[in-house]
């Protein structure tokens, strides 16, 4: 697979000019992307969902799937920009991205705001904690019930919302900009637990190689989620074209070859559907 790249300042300027041009009908969106030769995707830097190398090369399961599908649709490349999860949908709606391919799990409010593809990546939640789990934290409710426990989570992400919904006070939910910062804050004692999907925590812990840390996975009573590529509501025709190629990718076995080396299960993604995952949004 070819690697994508982060947007340069010059590229961003061109894209913003393009975004400001009069919008064509939704059915013409794919033709626009073919003509410009690339699709703009919003990502996080959260391996194995998404990853950005020191040289700017973009990889990870979500961008790799998107790149393969856009190529089949006649769009030669993807260019990526890193965004906090909470800023991805506003950026998509504002026309700064053509799609979100970042492990953005399907939730009712998100299903109402964007047009999701069929499921791509599925995962559960995990905690990174100090060795021995001194505060005995195995669920978000455990954190809420312990007045001394502070949790770190991505701003606008699933884990932040799960903590707040479980009753963790806002001042004990610490927004963390990226995974490396989360592990460092945990090591320094600024937070007591850092939460991300299982595969992301496992990747961070392997890189940290710190014997003073351990993992709790899956988090008790936390749901299993699946993401999909997210498109603007007016770009349903593009989403549908994406879904056609995604279905072919799954049926051919190529989908499994792309995502399973990253630790994801193709079977899990193929065992559910957008309709099921977004049912609460209807």
Coordinates of C-alpha atoms in Angstrom, one line a residue:
X1 CA 0.0 0.0 0.0
X2 CA 1.2 3.5 -0.7
X3 CA 1.5 5.8 2.2
X4 CA -0.5 9.0 2.5
X5 CA 1.0 12.2 3.8
X6 CA 0.0 15.0 6.1
X7 CA -1.1 18.2 4.5
X8 CA 1.6 20.8 4.0
X9 CA 0.7 24.5 4.5
X10 CA 0.7 25.0 0.8
X11 CA -1.6 22.1 0.1
X12 CA -3.9 23.3 2.9
X13 CA -4.2 26.7 1.3
X14 CA -5.1 25.1 -2.0
X15 CA -7.7 22.9 -0.3
X16 CA -9.3 25.7 1.6
X17 CA -9.7 27.6 -1.7
X18 CA -11.3 24.4 -3.2
X19 CA -13.5 24.0 -0.2
X20 CA -14.7 27.6 -0.6
X21 CA -15.8 27.0 -4.2
X22 CA -19.5 26.6 -5.0
X23 CA -20.8 23.2 -4.0
X24 CA -21.9 20.8 -6.8
X25 CA -24.7 18.3 -6.4
X26 CA -24.0 15.5 -4.0
X27 CA -23.8 13.0 -6.9
X28 CA -20.9 15.0 -8.3
X29 CA -18.7 14.7 -5.2
X30 CA -16.9 11.5 -6.3
X31 CA -16.2 13.1 -9.7
X32 CA -14.7 16.1 -7.9
X33 CA -12.4 13.9 -5.9
X34 CA -11.4 12.0 -9.1
X35 CA -10.6 15.2 -10.8
X36 CA -8.5 16.6 -8.0
X37 CA -6.8 13.2 -7.6
X38 CA -7.1 12.9 -3.8
X39 CA -9.5 12.7 -0.9
X40 CA -8.9 14.7 2.3
X41 CA -9.3 12.5 5.4
X42 CA -9.3 13.5 9.0
X43 CA -7.3 11.2 11.3
X44 CA -6.1 11.0 14.9
X45 CA -2.5 9.8 15.6
X46 CA -3.6 6.8 17.6
X47 CA -2.0 3.5 16.5
X48 CA -3.2 1.0 15.3
X49 CA -6.3 2.9 14.2
X50 CA -4.2 5.7 12.6
X51 CA -0.5 6.4 12.6
X52 CA 1.8 9.2 11.4
X53 CA 5.5 8.6 11.0
X54 CA 8.2 11.2 11.7
X55 CA 8.5 11.6 7.9
X56 CA 4.8 12.5 7.7
X57 CA 3.7 9.2 6.2
X58 CA 0.2 8.1 7.2
X59 CA -0.7 4.5 7.9
X60 CA -2.9 2.6 10.4
X61 CA -5.9 0.3 9.7
X62 CA -8.4 3.1 9.0
X63 CA -6.4 5.1 6.5
X64 CA -5.2 1.9 4.8
X65 CA -8.7 0.8 4.2
X66 CA -9.8 4.2 3.0
X67 CA -6.8 4.4 0.7
X68 CA -7.6 1.0 -0.9
X69 CA -11.3 1.9 -1.4
X70 CA -10.6 5.4 -2.8
X71 CA -8.1 3.9 -5.2
X72 CA -10.8 1.5 -6.4
X73 CA -13.2 4.5 -6.8
X74 CA -10.6 6.2 -9.0
X75 CA -9.3 8.6 -6.4
X76 CA -5.5 8.0 -6.5
X77 CA -4.4 9.2 -3.1
X78 CA -5.5 10.4 0.4
X79 CA -4.1 13.3 2.2
X80 CA -4.6 13.5 5.9
X81 CA -4.8 16.1 8.6
X82 CA -4.7 15.3 12.4
X83 CA -7.6 16.4 14.4
X84 CA -8.9 15.9 17.9
X85 CA -12.0 13.7 17.9
X86 CA -14.3 16.5 19.1
X87 CA -13.2 18.6 16.1
X88 CA -13.5 16.0 13.4
X89 CA -17.3 16.2 12.7
X90 CA -17.3 20.1 12.7
X91 CA -14.4 20.0 10.3
X92 CA -16.1 17.6 8.1
X93 CA -19.3 19.6 8.1
X94 CA -17.4 22.8 7.3
X95 CA -15.9 21.2 4.3
X96 CA -12.3 20.9 5.6
X97 CA -12.4 17.1 5.1
X98 CA -14.0 14.8 2.6
X99 CA -14.2 11.9 5.1
X100 CA -13.2 10.9 8.6
X101 CA -11.2 7.7 8.8
X102 CA -10.0 7.7 12.4
X103 CA -11.6 5.1 14.6
X104 CA -14.6 7.5 15.1
X105 CA -17.0 5.0 16.7
X106 CA -20.6 5.0 15.8
X107 CA -22.8 6.7 18.4
X108 CA -26.3 8.0 18.2
X109 CA -25.4 11.7 18.1
X110 CA -22.7 11.0 15.5
X111 CA -25.0 8.9 13.4
X112 CA -27.4 11.9 13.3
X113 CA -24.6 14.2 12.3
X114 CA -22.8 12.3 9.6
X115 CA -23.3 9.6 7.0
X116 CA -21.4 6.5 8.1
X117 CA -20.1 3.7 5.9
X118 CA -20.7 0.1 7.0
X119 CA -18.5 -1.0 9.9
X120 CA -14.7 -1.1 9.4
X121 CA -12.9 -1.4 12.8
X122 CA -14.3 -2.8 16.0
X123 CA -12.8 -2.7 19.5
X124 CA -13.5 -2.6 23.3
X125 CA -12.2 -0.2 25.9
X126 CA -9.1 -0.5 28.1
X127 CA -7.3 1.1 31.0
X128 CA -3.6 1.7 31.5
X129 CA -2.8 2.0 35.2
X130 CA 0.1 1.8 37.7
X131 CA 1.3 -1.8 38.4
X132 CA -0.9 -3.6 40.8
X133 CA -3.9 -1.3 40.0
X134 CA -3.6 0.3 43.5
X135 CA -7.0 2.0 43.2
X136 CA -8.7 -1.2 42.0
X137 CA -10.2 0.5 38.9
X138 CA -11.9 -1.9 36.5
X139 CA -14.8 0.2 35.3
X140 CA -15.6 3.9 34.7
X141 CA -18.0 3.7 37.7
X142 CA -15.0 2.7 39.9
X143 CA -13.4 5.9 38.9
X144 CA -16.5 7.9 39.6
X145 CA -16.9 6.3 43.0
X146 CA -13.3 7.0 44.1
X147 CA -12.9 10.8 44.9
X148 CA -9.2 10.6 44.4
X149 CA -9.1 8.9 41.0
X150 CA -8.3 11.0 37.9
X151 CA -8.8 9.7 34.4
X152 CA -7.0 10.9 31.2
X153 CA -8.9 10.6 27.9
X154 CA -8.9 12.2 24.4
X155 CA -10.9 15.4 24.2
X156 CA -14.2 14.8 22.5
X157 CA -13.6 11.0 22.4
X158 CA -15.6 8.0 23.5
X159 CA -13.6 7.5 26.7
X160 CA -14.2 11.1 27.9
X161 CA -17.9 10.6 27.3
X162 CA -18.0 7.2 29.0
X163 CA -16.3 8.7 32.1
X164 CA -18.6 11.6 32.3
X165 CA -21.7 9.4 31.8
X166 CA -20.5 7.1 34.6
X167 CA -20.5 10.1 37.0
X168 CA -16.8 11.1 37.0
X169 CA -16.8 14.8 37.8
X170 CA -15.5 17.1 35.0
X171 CA -12.5 18.2 37.1
X172 CA -11.4 14.6 37.4
X173 CA -11.6 13.9 33.6
X174 CA -8.3 15.2 32.2
X175 CA -8.2 15.9 28.4
X176 CA -5.0 14.4 27.0
X177 CA -3.8 15.5 23.5
X178 CA -2.2 12.1 22.4
X179 CA -1.3 8.7 23.6
X180 CA 2.3 9.4 24.5
X181 CA 1.2 12.3 26.7
X182 CA -1.3 10.0 28.4
X183 CA 1.3 7.4 29.3
X184 CA 3.7 10.2 30.5
X185 CA 1.0 11.7 32.7
X186 CA 0.2 8.3 34.1
X187 CA 3.9 7.7 34.8
X188 CA 4.2 11.1 36.5
X189 CA 1.2 10.5 38.7
X190 CA -0.8 13.4 37.1
X191 CA -3.6 10.9 36.3
X192 CA -4.4 7.5 37.8
X193 CA -5.7 5.8 34.7
X194 CA -5.5 6.4 31.0
X195 CA -8.3 5.1 28.8
X196 CA -8.4 4.2 25.1
X197 CA -9.5 1.3 22.9
X198 CA -7.8 -2.0 23.7
X199 CA -5.6 -2.1 20.7
X200 CA -4.5 1.5 21.2
X201 CA -3.6 0.9 24.8
X202 CA -1.7 -2.3 23.9
X203 CA 0.3 -0.4 21.3
X204 CA 1.2 2.4 23.7
X205 CA 2.1 -0.1 26.5
X206 CA 4.4 -2.1 24.2
X207 CA 6.2 1.1 23.1
X208 CA 6.5 2.4 26.7
X209 CA 7.9 -1.0 27.9
X210 CA 7.4 0.2 31.5
X211 CA 7.3 -2.6 34.1
X212 CA 5.6 -0.2 36.5
X213 CA 2.4 0.0 34.4
X214 CA -0.3 -2.6 33.6
X215 CA -3.4 -2.9 31.5
X216 CA -7.1 -3.7 32.4
X217 CA -8.9 -4.9 29.3
X218 CA -11.7 -5.0 28.5
X219 CA -13.1 -2.4 30.8
X220 CA -16.0 -3.8 32.8
X221 CA -19.5 -2.8 31.6
X222 CA -18.0 -0.7 28.7
X223 CA -19.5 -1.4 25.3
X224 CA -17.8 -2.8 22.2
X225 CA -17.8 -0.2 19.4
X226 CA -17.3 -0.2 15.7
X227 CA -16.3 2.7 13.5
X228 CA -17.0 3.5 9.9
X229 CA -15.8 6.1 7.4
X230 CA -17.8 9.2 8.1
X231 CA -19.1 11.5 5.3
X232 CA -21.2 14.7 5.2
X233 CA -24.9 14.1 5.1
X234 CA -25.1 15.7 1.7
X235 CA -22.5 13.2 0.4
X236 CA -24.6 10.1 0.8
X237 CA -23.9 9.2 -2.9
X238 CA -20.1 9.2 -2.1
X239 CA -20.8 7.1 1.0
X240 CA -22.8 4.6 -1.0
X241 CA -20.1 4.3 -3.6
X242 CA -17.6 3.7 -0.7
X243 CA -19.8 1.0 0.7
X244 CA -20.0 -0.8 -2.6
X245 CA -16.2 -1.1 -2.7
X246 CA -16.0 -1.9 1.1
X247 CA -18.4 -4.8 0.6
X248 CA -16.3 -6.1 -2.3
X249 CA -13.2 -5.7 -0.2
X250 CA -14.7 -7.7 2.7
X251 CA -16.0 -10.5 0.4
X252 CA -12.6 -10.9 -1.5
X253 CA -10.6 -11.3 1.7
X254 CA -8.6 -8.2 1.0
X255 CA -10.2 -6.4 3.9
X256 CA -8.9 -9.0 6.4
X257 CA -5.4 -8.7 4.9
X258 CA -5.4 -5.0 5.5
X259 CA -6.8 -4.8 9.1
X260 CA -5.8 -8.1 10.7
X261 CA -2.0 -7.3 10.8
X262 CA -3.0 -4.3 13.0
X263 CA -4.8 -6.6 15.4
X264 CA -8.4 -6.0 14.3
X265 CA -10.9 -8.7 13.5
X266 CA -12.5 -8.7 10.1
X267 CA -15.1 -11.1 11.4
X268 CA -16.2 -8.6 14.0
X269 CA -16.7 -5.9 11.5
X270 CA -18.6 -8.2 9.2
X271 CA -20.9 -9.5 12.0
X272 CA -22.8 -6.3 12.5
X273 CA -24.1 -3.4 10.4
X274 CA -24.4 0.4 10.3
X275 CA -28.2 0.0 10.8
X276 CA -27.7 -2.0 14.0
X277 CA -25.0 0.3 15.4
X278 CA -27.0 3.5 14.6
X279 CA -30.4 2.1 15.6
X280 CA -30.5 4.2 18.7
X281 CA -30.2 7.3 16.5
X282 CA -33.4 6.6 14.6

